[in-house]
Amino acid sequence: MKPSFYDLNYPDLETIINTNHFNSSVARILFNWHYKKKQNTACPDISKSALAFFQQNFDFSLPEIDTVYESEKDRTVKFLFKLQDNHKVETVLIPFNNKYSICLSSQVGCAMNCSFCFTGEQGLKRNLTTSEIMGQFLQAWRWLASNRAGEERILNIVFMGQGEPLHNFDAVKKACEIFLSQYGTSIGVQKITISTAGYIPGLKRWSEEIPRVNLALSLHSPFAEKRNQLIPINKKYPLEDVLTYIDQVPLNKKQFITYEYILIKDFNDSANDAEKLGNLLAGKSAYINIIPFNPYPGSRYQRPDLDTVENFKAVLDTFKIPTLIRGVKGDDVLAACGQLNSKN
Ligand code: SAH
């Protein structure tokens, strides 16, 4: 099988072009055509010989859109993609003011096995390739261009779909490099966020190789016993070690770490939980994102009522940590956090 064009970052493409003695402008023109203009047809602006070379040696196909689910409530769109080996993954477009954030998947299934997450029930099938990650973005953009013309603006990229992105670091890093490339989609580094359950080997690589890409940590409980129940890898990589590691990574002036906290009824939603969390994070460059639990078929936990959610936030406010309650979008099509499962 031919390698995919969409697995190449800009330096990879330049190397191929130099080795094969094509005009050096070909790299810029191809990236512009496929990533800025998001065209999937043969690029008309390079020499016939360069075009023939790329068509013979590279695969330009994108993951096929199997099903599109459009929320009637809030215009969230969920895509089920079919990959070349028939595995499936989901991607979500989350609207804000006629613009979108895209929630990308990084793996088919996930190895983390968190007790509150629908994806975890699938187990890990395999890592996605860079081209399958880029393909989710390009196909979602193209769908917007043909179905919601004028709205094809995807301004934020979050690796919060299926999978643990830091457990598939190489492919995720290369996708970030293409997103960031001025010749590619040219997305600002502060607009990309990688969310992790706290996988320390991946955190090390993030801090050494792409530290300007934003990080979100799924914290979910400041207490070890509870966090062990929610996120089994906490036994191997305890929260204390994760936080100690993150704390010593130098951040840019405007850079924050986002701490995600799923609020689960009668489990981690008390004032005592909030206080312990506040103590843990006070004084850090932190944002807290409270995510009221999203139920899915067969889930064992429940969402707390609105009062409980607001009381929890009120405690955190006393610690002067900026806290946001993440609104529920797309839950009518099972597109909210933790509801992605592409087994069927
Ligand atoms: N593996 C990564 C990214 C995927 S999950 C991580 O763990 O961060 C993206 C976010 O959705 C995480 O914060 C995750 O904990 C949260 N999430 C998972 N299941 C959820 C559910 N049922 N309800 C609410 N949030 C959930």
mmCIF file of C-alpha atoms and ligand atoms in Angstrom:
data_model
loop_
_atom_site.group_PDB
_atom_site.id
_atom_site.type_symbol
_atom_site.label_atom_id
_atom_site.label_comp_id
_atom_site.label_asym_id
_atom_site.label_seq_id
_atom_site.Cartn_x
_atom_site.Cartn_y
_atom_site.Cartn_z
ATOM 1 C CA MET A 1 0.000 0.000 0.000
ATOM 2 C CA LYS A 2 1.214 3.507 -0.780
ATOM 3 C CA PRO A 3 2.093 5.799 2.115
ATOM 4 C CA SER A 4 -0.429 8.565 2.731
ATOM 5 C CA PHE A 5 0.422 12.121 1.707
ATOM 6 C CA TYR A 6 -1.314 13.229 4.895
ATOM 7 C CA ASP A 7 1.288 11.450 7.028
ATOM 8 C CA LEU A 8 3.962 13.923 5.924
ATOM 9 C CA ASN A 9 4.841 17.008 7.882
ATOM 10 C CA TYR A 10 6.399 19.933 6.036
ATOM 11 C CA PRO A 11 10.066 18.918 6.558
ATOM 12 C CA ASP A 12 9.230 15.335 5.408
ATOM 13 C CA LEU A 13 7.706 16.742 2.240
ATOM 14 C CA GLU A 14 10.661 19.038 1.606
ATOM 15 C CA THR A 15 13.057 16.106 1.934
ATOM 16 C CA ILE A 16 11.117 14.063 -0.626
ATOM 17 C CA ILE A 17 11.047 17.003 -3.006
ATOM 18 C CA ASN A 18 14.778 17.643 -2.678
ATOM 19 C CA THR A 19 15.708 13.988 -3.047
ATOM 20 C CA ASN A 20 13.683 13.760 -6.231
ATOM 21 C CA HIS A 21 14.965 17.074 -7.594
ATOM 22 C CA PHE A 22 11.653 18.837 -7.985
ATOM 23 C CA ASN A 23 11.376 22.594 -7.682
ATOM 24 C CA SER A 24 11.488 23.544 -4.005
ATOM 25 C CA SER A 25 8.247 25.545 -4.352
ATOM 26 C CA VAL A 26 6.322 22.274 -4.789
ATOM 27 C CA ALA A 27 6.202 21.661 -1.016
ATOM 28 C CA ARG A 28 4.587 25.011 -0.326
ATOM 29 C CA ILE A 29 2.138 24.666 -3.215
ATOM 30 C CA LEU A 30 1.047 21.166 -2.185
ATOM 31 C CA PHE A 31 0.558 22.106 1.473
ATOM 32 C CA ASN A 32 -1.374 25.179 0.401
ATOM 33 C CA TRP A 33 -3.651 23.158 -1.887
ATOM 34 C CA HIS A 34 -4.377 20.291 0.463
ATOM 35 C CA TYR A 35 -4.326 22.022 3.858
ATOM 36 C CA LYS A 36 -5.107 25.715 3.338
ATOM 37 C CA LYS A 37 -7.588 25.266 0.498
ATOM 38 C CA LYS A 38 -8.432 21.769 1.771
ATOM 39 C CA GLN A 39 -8.736 20.367 -1.742
ATOM 40 C CA ASN A 40 -8.607 16.641 -2.260
ATOM 41 C CA THR A 41 -8.226 16.633 -6.066
ATOM 42 C CA ALA A 42 -4.932 16.582 -8.001
ATOM 43 C CA CYS A 43 -3.082 19.838 -7.455
ATOM 44 C CA PRO A 44 -3.160 21.837 -10.733
ATOM 45 C CA ASP A 45 -0.338 24.224 -9.813
ATOM 46 C CA ILE A 46 2.743 21.969 -9.896
ATOM 47 C CA SER A 47 4.642 20.535 -12.883
ATOM 48 C CA LYS A 48 3.198 17.495 -14.642
ATOM 49 C CA SER A 49 6.183 15.400 -13.610
ATOM 50 C CA ALA A 50 5.858 16.354 -9.923
ATOM 51 C CA LEU A 51 2.129 15.655 -10.017
ATOM 52 C CA ALA A 52 2.673 12.267 -11.644
ATOM 53 C CA PHE A 53 5.317 11.411 -9.044
ATOM 54 C CA PHE A 54 3.044 12.210 -6.123
ATOM 55 C CA GLN A 55 0.058 10.454 -7.610
ATOM 56 C CA GLN A 56 2.075 7.327 -8.280
ATOM 57 C CA ASN A 57 3.755 7.188 -4.915
ATOM 58 C CA PHE A 58 1.270 8.590 -2.406
ATOM 59 C CA ASP A 59 -2.254 7.867 -1.309
ATOM 60 C CA PHE A 60 -4.477 10.952 -1.106
ATOM 61 C CA SER A 61 -7.628 9.267 0.149
ATOM 62 C CA LEU A 62 -9.308 10.506 3.325
ATOM 63 C CA PRO A 63 -11.299 8.512 5.898
ATOM 64 C CA GLU A 64 -14.804 7.929 4.632
ATOM 65 C CA ILE A 65 -17.706 9.607 6.433
ATOM 66 C CA ASP A 66 -19.934 6.704 7.422
ATOM 67 C CA THR A 67 -22.660 8.578 9.333
ATOM 68 C CA VAL A 68 -23.297 12.195 10.314
ATOM 69 C CA TYR A 69 -25.375 12.970 13.406
ATOM 70 C CA GLU A 70 -26.592 16.545 13.729
ATOM 71 C CA SER A 71 -27.840 17.743 17.103
ATOM 72 C CA GLU A 72 -31.215 19.433 16.769
ATOM 73 C CA LYS A 73 -30.609 21.229 20.028
ATOM 74 C CA ASP A 74 -27.369 23.096 19.431
ATOM 75 C CA ARG A 75 -25.933 22.310 15.937
ATOM 76 C CA THR A 76 -23.213 20.003 17.280
ATOM 77 C CA VAL A 77 -22.196 17.544 14.570
ATOM 78 C CA LYS A 78 -20.827 14.067 15.224
ATOM 79 C CA PHE A 79 -19.127 12.106 12.450
ATOM 80 C CA LEU A 80 -18.590 8.386 12.403
ATOM 81 C CA PHE A 81 -15.618 7.698 10.143
ATOM 82 C CA LYS A 82 -14.806 4.422 8.492
ATOM 83 C CA LEU A 83 -11.077 3.759 8.157
ATOM 84 C CA GLN A 84 -9.403 1.683 5.473
ATOM 85 C CA ASP A 85 -9.329 -1.431 7.674
ATOM 86 C CA ASN A 86 -13.033 -0.917 8.519
ATOM 87 C CA HIS A 87 -12.344 0.268 12.060
ATOM 88 C CA LYS A 88 -14.470 3.254 13.018
ATOM 89 C CA VAL A 89 -13.817 6.410 15.025
ATOM 90 C CA GLU A 90 -15.868 9.445 15.959
ATOM 91 C CA THR A 91 -15.148 13.158 15.683
ATOM 92 C CA VAL A 92 -17.246 16.045 17.001
ATOM 93 C CA LEU A 93 -17.690 19.618 15.777
ATOM 94 C CA ILE A 94 -18.764 21.847 18.651
ATOM 95 C CA PRO A 95 -20.274 25.181 17.567
ATOM 96 C CA PHE A 96 -19.623 28.561 19.139
ATOM 97 C CA ASN A 97 -20.830 31.755 17.357
ATOM 98 C CA ASN A 98 -20.876 30.171 13.889
ATOM 99 C CA LYS A 99 -17.365 28.908 14.444
ATOM 100 C CA TYR A 100 -16.365 25.463 15.586
ATOM 101 C CA SER A 101 -14.032 23.566 17.860
ATOM 102 C CA ILE A 102 -13.160 20.111 16.664
ATOM 103 C CA CYS A 103 -12.777 17.215 19.043
ATOM 104 C CA LEU A 104 -10.429 14.695 17.441
ATOM 105 C CA SER A 105 -9.894 11.036 18.187
ATOM 106 C CA SER A 106 -6.352 9.715 18.495
ATOM 107 C CA GLN A 107 -6.916 5.973 18.846
ATOM 108 C CA VAL A 108 -9.475 3.324 17.917
ATOM 109 C CA GLY A 109 -10.773 2.622 21.421
ATOM 110 C CA CYS A 110 -8.525 3.360 24.391
ATOM 111 C CA ALA A 111 -6.301 1.432 26.790
ATOM 112 C CA MET A 112 -6.967 3.598 29.854
ATOM 113 C CA ASN A 113 -10.200 1.851 30.845
ATOM 114 C CA CYS A 114 -11.608 4.751 32.893
ATOM 115 C CA SER A 115 -14.750 3.667 34.709
ATOM 116 C CA PHE A 116 -16.844 6.648 33.579
ATOM 117 C CA CYS A 117 -15.975 6.634 29.869
ATOM 118 C CA PHE A 118 -17.854 4.916 27.073
ATOM 119 C CA THR A 119 -14.763 4.695 24.841
ATOM 120 C CA GLY A 120 -12.859 2.764 27.530
ATOM 121 C CA GLU A 121 -15.320 -0.107 27.225
ATOM 122 C CA GLN A 122 -14.054 -0.767 23.700
ATOM 123 C CA GLY A 123 -10.480 -1.482 24.833
ATOM 124 C CA LEU A 124 -7.613 -0.372 22.619
ATOM 125 C CA LYS A 125 -7.835 -1.610 19.043
ATOM 126 C CA ARG A 126 -5.012 0.426 17.530
ATOM 127 C CA ASN A 127 -3.383 3.824 17.231
ATOM 128 C CA LEU A 128 -4.560 6.214 14.549
ATOM 129 C CA THR A 129 -2.028 7.417 11.994
ATOM 130 C CA THR A 130 -1.312 11.102 11.431
ATOM 131 C CA SER A 131 -3.233 10.908 8.152
ATOM 132 C CA GLU A 132 -6.284 9.521 9.954
ATOM 133 C CA ILE A 133 -6.099 12.397 12.436
ATOM 134 C CA MET A 134 -5.655 15.002 9.662
ATOM 135 C CA GLY A 135 -8.408 13.226 7.715
ATOM 136 C CA GLN A 136 -10.949 13.781 10.518
ATOM 137 C CA PHE A 137 -10.203 17.502 10.409
ATOM 138 C CA LEU A 138 -10.196 17.845 6.609
ATOM 139 C CA GLN A 139 -13.379 15.826 6.120
ATOM 140 C CA ALA A 140 -15.223 17.725 8.858
ATOM 141 C CA TRP A 141 -14.126 21.021 7.263
ATOM 142 C CA ARG A 142 -15.244 19.848 3.822
ATOM 143 C CA TRP A 143 -18.583 18.710 5.223
ATOM 144 C CA LEU A 144 -19.132 22.175 6.708
ATOM 145 C CA ALA A 145 -18.186 23.838 3.392
ATOM 146 C CA SER A 146 -20.825 21.849 1.539
ATOM 147 C CA ASN A 147 -23.526 21.659 4.213
ATOM 148 C CA ARG A 148 -23.148 24.909 6.154
ATOM 149 C CA ALA A 149 -21.456 27.113 3.560
ATOM 150 C CA GLY A 150 -19.704 30.088 5.116
ATOM 151 C CA GLU A 151 -19.353 28.298 8.453
ATOM 152 C CA GLU A 152 -16.256 26.285 7.559
ATOM 153 C CA ARG A 153 -14.207 27.857 10.322
ATOM 154 C CA ILE A 154 -12.634 25.436 12.738
ATOM 155 C CA LEU A 155 -10.678 27.558 15.175
ATOM 156 C CA ASN A 156 -9.870 25.225 18.040
ATOM 157 C CA ILE A 157 -8.510 21.729 18.021
ATOM 158 C CA VAL A 158 -8.893 19.521 21.058
ATOM 159 C CA PHE A 159 -7.612 15.984 21.353
ATOM 160 C CA MET A 160 -10.514 14.948 23.553
ATOM 161 C CA GLY A 161 -12.200 12.370 21.374
ATOM 162 C CA GLN A 162 -11.585 8.646 21.543
ATOM 163 C CA GLY A 163 -8.229 7.526 22.850
ATOM 164 C CA GLU A 164 -5.379 8.795 24.998
ATOM 165 C CA PRO A 165 -3.401 11.170 22.757
ATOM 166 C CA LEU A 166 -0.205 10.963 24.816
ATOM 167 C CA HIS A 167 -0.300 7.181 24.378
ATOM 168 C CA ASN A 168 -0.011 7.725 20.602
ATOM 169 C CA PHE A 169 2.494 10.535 20.815
ATOM 170 C CA ASP A 170 4.320 10.262 17.471
ATOM 171 C CA ALA A 171 1.194 10.463 15.339
ATOM 172 C CA VAL A 172 -0.379 13.208 17.464
ATOM 173 C CA LYS A 173 2.819 15.264 17.439
ATOM 174 C CA LYS A 174 3.107 15.096 13.665
ATOM 175 C CA ALA A 175 -0.552 16.119 13.300
ATOM 176 C CA CYS A 176 0.146 19.112 15.590
ATOM 177 C CA GLU A 177 3.123 20.053 13.427
ATOM 178 C CA ILE A 178 0.942 20.044 10.306
ATOM 179 C CA PHE A 179 -1.789 22.065 12.056
ATOM 180 C CA LEU A 180 0.826 24.584 13.177
ATOM 181 C CA SER A 181 2.725 24.832 9.885
ATOM 182 C CA GLN A 182 2.387 28.251 8.294
ATOM 183 C CA TYR A 183 2.059 26.480 4.935
ATOM 184 C CA GLY A 184 -0.543 24.065 6.315
ATOM 185 C CA THR A 185 -3.653 24.971 8.259
ATOM 186 C CA SER A 186 -1.676 27.598 10.176
ATOM 187 C CA ILE A 187 -3.567 27.204 13.436
ATOM 188 C CA GLY A 188 -2.166 29.133 16.424
ATOM 189 C CA VAL A 189 -0.383 27.030 19.024
ATOM 190 C CA GLN A 190 -2.634 28.355 21.787
ATOM 191 C CA LYS A 191 -5.617 26.928 19.883
ATOM 192 C CA ILE A 192 -4.569 23.299 20.194
ATOM 193 C CA THR A 193 -5.140 21.294 23.374
ATOM 194 C CA ILE A 194 -4.086 17.765 24.205
ATOM 195 C CA SER A 195 -6.077 16.128 26.988
ATOM 196 C CA THR A 196 -4.539 13.341 29.035
ATOM 197 C CA ALA A 197 -5.525 10.951 31.790
ATOM 198 C CA GLY A 198 -2.014 11.515 33.200
ATOM 199 C CA TYR A 199 0.203 9.172 31.189
ATOM 200 C CA ILE A 200 3.637 10.269 32.434
ATOM 201 C CA PRO A 201 5.831 8.884 29.599
ATOM 202 C CA GLY A 202 3.716 10.926 27.159
ATOM 203 C CA LEU A 203 3.771 13.993 29.421
ATOM 204 C CA LYS A 204 7.560 13.909 29.306
ATOM 205 C CA ARG A 205 7.545 13.893 25.541
ATOM 206 C CA TRP A 206 4.942 16.707 25.420
ATOM 207 C CA SER A 207 7.100 18.892 27.679
ATOM 208 C CA GLU A 208 10.284 18.178 25.741
ATOM 209 C CA GLU A 209 8.934 18.228 22.186
ATOM 210 C CA ILE A 210 5.754 20.327 21.925
ATOM 211 C CA PRO A 211 5.428 22.232 25.236
ATOM 212 C CA ARG A 212 3.663 25.224 23.652
ATOM 213 C CA VAL A 213 0.683 23.047 22.707
ATOM 214 C CA ASN A 214 -1.806 23.381 25.564
ATOM 215 C CA LEU A 215 -2.333 20.604 28.025
ATOM 216 C CA ALA A 216 -5.481 19.499 29.807
ATOM 217 C CA LEU A 217 -5.263 16.979 32.629
ATOM 218 C CA SER A 218 -8.256 14.830 33.523
ATOM 219 C CA LEU A 219 -8.032 15.144 37.298
ATOM 220 C CA HIS A 220 -11.496 14.046 38.484
ATOM 221 C CA SER A 221 -10.571 13.504 42.136
ATOM 222 C CA PRO A 222 -7.883 14.861 44.456
ATOM 223 C CA PHE A 223 -8.149 11.686 46.567
ATOM 224 C CA ALA A 224 -5.990 8.736 45.550
ATOM 225 C CA GLU A 225 -8.544 6.003 46.344
ATOM 226 C CA LYS A 226 -11.272 7.708 44.348
ATOM 227 C CA ARG A 227 -8.998 8.583 41.453
ATOM 228 C CA ASN A 228 -7.833 4.951 41.336
ATOM 229 C CA GLN A 229 -11.445 3.887 40.911
ATOM 230 C CA LEU A 230 -12.032 6.376 38.119
ATOM 231 C CA ILE A 231 -8.721 6.261 36.252
ATOM 232 C CA PRO A 232 -6.907 2.946 36.744
ATOM 233 C CA ILE A 233 -3.544 4.279 35.471
ATOM 234 C CA ASN A 234 -3.484 6.437 38.596
ATOM 235 C CA LYS A 235 -2.113 3.339 40.353
ATOM 236 C CA LYS A 236 0.904 3.349 38.048
ATOM 237 C CA TYR A 237 1.226 7.118 37.598
ATOM 238 C CA PRO A 238 -0.247 8.702 40.765
ATOM 239 C CA LEU A 239 -1.710 12.196 40.586
ATOM 240 C CA GLU A 240 0.982 13.575 42.914
ATOM 241 C CA ASP A 241 3.711 12.529 40.485
ATOM 242 C CA VAL A 242 1.750 13.863 37.526
ATOM 243 C CA LEU A 243 1.266 17.255 39.184
ATOM 244 C CA THR A 244 4.890 17.421 40.342
ATOM 245 C CA TYR A 245 5.947 16.740 36.792
ATOM 246 C CA ILE A 246 3.609 19.303 35.232
ATOM 247 C CA ASP A 247 4.569 21.956 37.812
ATOM 248 C CA GLN A 248 8.174 22.000 36.722
ATOM 249 C CA VAL A 249 7.385 22.508 33.021
ATOM 250 C CA PRO A 250 8.012 26.177 32.162
ATOM 251 C CA LEU A 251 4.896 27.704 30.592
ATOM 252 C CA ASN A 252 4.505 30.741 28.364
ATOM 253 C CA LYS A 253 3.171 33.879 30.029
ATOM 254 C CA LYS A 254 -0.346 33.360 28.735
ATOM 255 C CA GLN A 255 -0.304 29.604 28.926
ATOM 256 C CA PHE A 256 -2.496 27.727 31.401
ATOM 257 C CA ILE A 257 -2.952 24.114 32.259
ATOM 258 C CA THR A 258 -6.590 23.071 32.138
ATOM 259 C CA TYR A 259 -7.700 20.675 34.861
ATOM 260 C CA GLU A 260 -10.806 18.759 33.906
ATOM 261 C CA TYR A 261 -13.058 17.549 36.660
ATOM 262 C CA ILE A 262 -15.999 15.290 35.932
ATOM 263 C CA LEU A 263 -18.663 15.819 38.526
ATOM 264 C CA ILE A 264 -20.334 12.557 39.506
ATOM 265 C CA LYS A 265 -23.356 12.434 41.785
ATOM 266 C CA ASP A 266 -22.569 11.379 45.378
ATOM 267 C CA PHE A 267 -19.055 10.344 44.412
ATOM 268 C CA ASN A 268 -16.808 13.391 43.985
ATOM 269 C CA ASP A 269 -19.260 16.302 44.186
ATOM 270 C CA SER A 270 -19.133 17.324 47.879
ATOM 271 C CA ALA A 271 -17.809 20.570 49.373
ATOM 272 C CA ASN A 272 -14.993 18.499 50.877
ATOM 273 C CA ASP A 273 -13.945 17.293 47.399
ATOM 274 C CA ALA A 274 -14.052 20.866 46.114
ATOM 275 C CA GLU A 275 -11.949 22.152 48.987
ATOM 276 C CA LYS A 276 -9.301 19.512 48.586
ATOM 277 C CA LEU A 277 -9.213 20.250 44.842
ATOM 278 C CA GLY A 278 -8.927 23.985 45.517
ATOM 279 C CA ASN A 279 -6.037 23.416 47.922
ATOM 280 C CA LEU A 280 -4.282 21.252 45.381
ATOM 281 C CA LEU A 281 -4.516 23.754 42.527
ATOM 282 C CA ALA A 282 -4.438 27.164 44.258
ATOM 283 C CA GLY A 283 -1.566 29.298 43.027
ATOM 284 C CA LYS A 284 -0.965 27.329 39.831
ATOM 285 C CA SER A 285 -1.500 28.658 36.280
ATOM 286 C CA ALA A 286 -4.697 26.708 36.229
ATOM 287 C CA TYR A 287 -8.142 26.697 34.728
ATOM 288 C CA ILE A 288 -10.679 24.241 36.012
ATOM 289 C CA ASN A 289 -13.202 22.806 33.644
ATOM 290 C CA ILE A 290 -16.091 21.174 35.456
ATOM 291 C CA ILE A 291 -17.810 18.563 33.309
ATOM 292 C CA PRO A 292 -21.049 17.264 34.807
ATOM 293 C CA PHE A 293 -21.040 13.523 34.083
ATOM 294 C CA ASN A 294 -22.596 12.569 30.773
ATOM 295 C CA PRO A 295 -24.520 9.315 30.977
ATOM 296 C CA TYR A 296 -24.419 6.687 28.212
ATOM 297 C CA PRO A 297 -26.117 3.318 27.757
ATOM 298 C CA GLY A 298 -25.088 1.111 30.691
ATOM 299 C CA SER A 299 -23.154 3.780 32.608
ATOM 300 C CA ARG A 300 -22.851 3.216 36.353
ATOM 301 C CA TYR A 301 -22.685 6.865 37.462
ATOM 302 C CA GLN A 302 -25.115 9.778 37.479
ATOM 303 C CA ARG A 303 -24.970 13.491 36.889
ATOM 304 C CA PRO A 304 -25.474 15.716 39.955
ATOM 305 C CA ASP A 305 -28.220 18.339 39.902
ATOM 306 C CA LEU A 306 -27.481 21.924 38.925
ATOM 307 C CA ASP A 307 -27.391 23.204 42.528
ATOM 308 C CA THR A 308 -24.678 20.734 43.459
ATOM 309 C CA VAL A 309 -22.661 21.752 40.406
ATOM 310 C CA GLU A 310 -22.961 25.425 41.297
ATOM 311 C CA ASN A 311 -22.094 24.849 44.943
ATOM 312 C CA PHE A 312 -18.999 22.964 43.885
ATOM 313 C CA LYS A 313 -17.934 25.880 41.710
ATOM 314 C CA ALA A 314 -18.666 28.359 44.524
ATOM 315 C CA VAL A 315 -16.142 26.573 46.767
ATOM 316 C CA LEU A 316 -13.516 26.710 44.020
ATOM 317 C CA ASP A 317 -14.204 30.420 43.529
ATOM 318 C CA THR A 318 -13.017 31.041 47.089
ATOM 319 C CA PHE A 319 -9.596 29.762 45.982
ATOM 320 C CA LYS A 320 -9.557 32.299 43.110
ATOM 321 C CA ILE A 321 -9.075 29.635 40.476
ATOM 322 C CA PRO A 322 -10.868 30.426 37.218
ATOM 323 C CA THR A 323 -13.494 27.737 36.828
ATOM 324 C CA LEU A 324 -15.843 27.027 33.991
ATOM 325 C CA ILE A 325 -18.817 24.692 34.015
ATOM 326 C CA ARG A 326 -18.725 23.061 30.641
ATOM 327 C CA GLY A 327 -22.160 23.259 29.039
ATOM 328 C CA VAL A 328 -23.573 20.078 27.655
ATOM 329 C CA LYS A 329 -23.536 20.120 23.883
ATOM 330 C CA GLY A 330 -24.556 17.393 21.519
ATOM 331 C CA ASP A 331 -25.791 14.949 24.150
ATOM 332 C CA ASP A 332 -28.917 14.210 22.108
ATOM 333 C CA VAL A 333 -26.644 12.503 19.560
ATOM 334 C CA LEU A 334 -24.236 11.008 22.157
ATOM 335 C CA ALA A 335 -21.557 13.486 21.114
ATOM 336 C CA ALA A 336 -20.733 14.918 24.544
ATOM 337 C CA CYS A 337 -17.546 14.118 26.501
ATOM 338 C CA GLY A 338 -17.208 10.445 27.232
ATOM 339 C CA GLN A 339 -20.103 9.386 25.017
ATOM 340 C CA LEU A 340 -18.041 8.349 22.012
ATOM 341 C CA ASN A 341 -18.066 4.659 21.235
ATOM 342 C CA SER A 342 -17.776 3.395 17.703
ATOM 343 C CA LYS A 343 -17.963 -0.332 18.357
ATOM 344 C CA ASN A 344 -21.237 -0.838 16.513
HETATM 345 N N1 SAH B 1 -7.878 10.302 27.190
HETATM 346 C C1 SAH B 1 -7.905 11.715 27.292
HETATM 347 C C2 SAH B 1 -8.849 12.410 26.312
HETATM 348 C C3 SAH B 1 -10.234 11.831 26.080
HETATM 349 S S1 SAH B 1 -11.558 12.189 27.133
HETATM 350 C C4 SAH B 1 -8.201 12.129 28.725
HETATM 351 O O1 SAH B 1 -8.430 11.254 29.549
HETATM 352 O O2 SAH B 1 -8.157 13.311 29.041
HETATM 353 C C5 SAH B 1 -11.888 13.894 27.121
HETATM 354 C C6 SAH B 1 -12.532 14.339 28.440
HETATM 355 O O3 SAH B 1 -13.847 13.796 28.606
HETATM 356 C C7 SAH B 1 -11.720 13.864 29.637
HETATM 357 O O4 SAH B 1 -11.581 14.860 30.598
HETATM 358 C C8 SAH B 1 -12.583 12.732 30.143
HETATM 359 O O5 SAH B 1 -12.287 12.442 31.469
HETATM 360 C C9 SAH B 1 -13.971 13.280 29.908
HETATM 361 N N2 SAH B 1 -15.030 12.249 29.984
HETATM 362 C C10 SAH B 1 -14.926 10.938 29.695
HETATM 363 N N3 SAH B 1 -16.096 10.306 29.933
HETATM 364 C C11 SAH B 1 -16.965 11.241 30.375
HETATM 365 C C12 SAH B 1 -18.344 11.205 30.746
HETATM 366 N N4 SAH B 1 -19.071 10.086 30.703
HETATM 367 N N5 SAH B 1 -18.915 12.361 31.137
HETATM 368 C C13 SAH B 1 -18.205 13.513 31.155
HETATM 369 N N6 SAH B 1 -16.920 13.607 30.785
HETATM 370 C C14 SAH B 1 -16.292 12.485 30.398
#
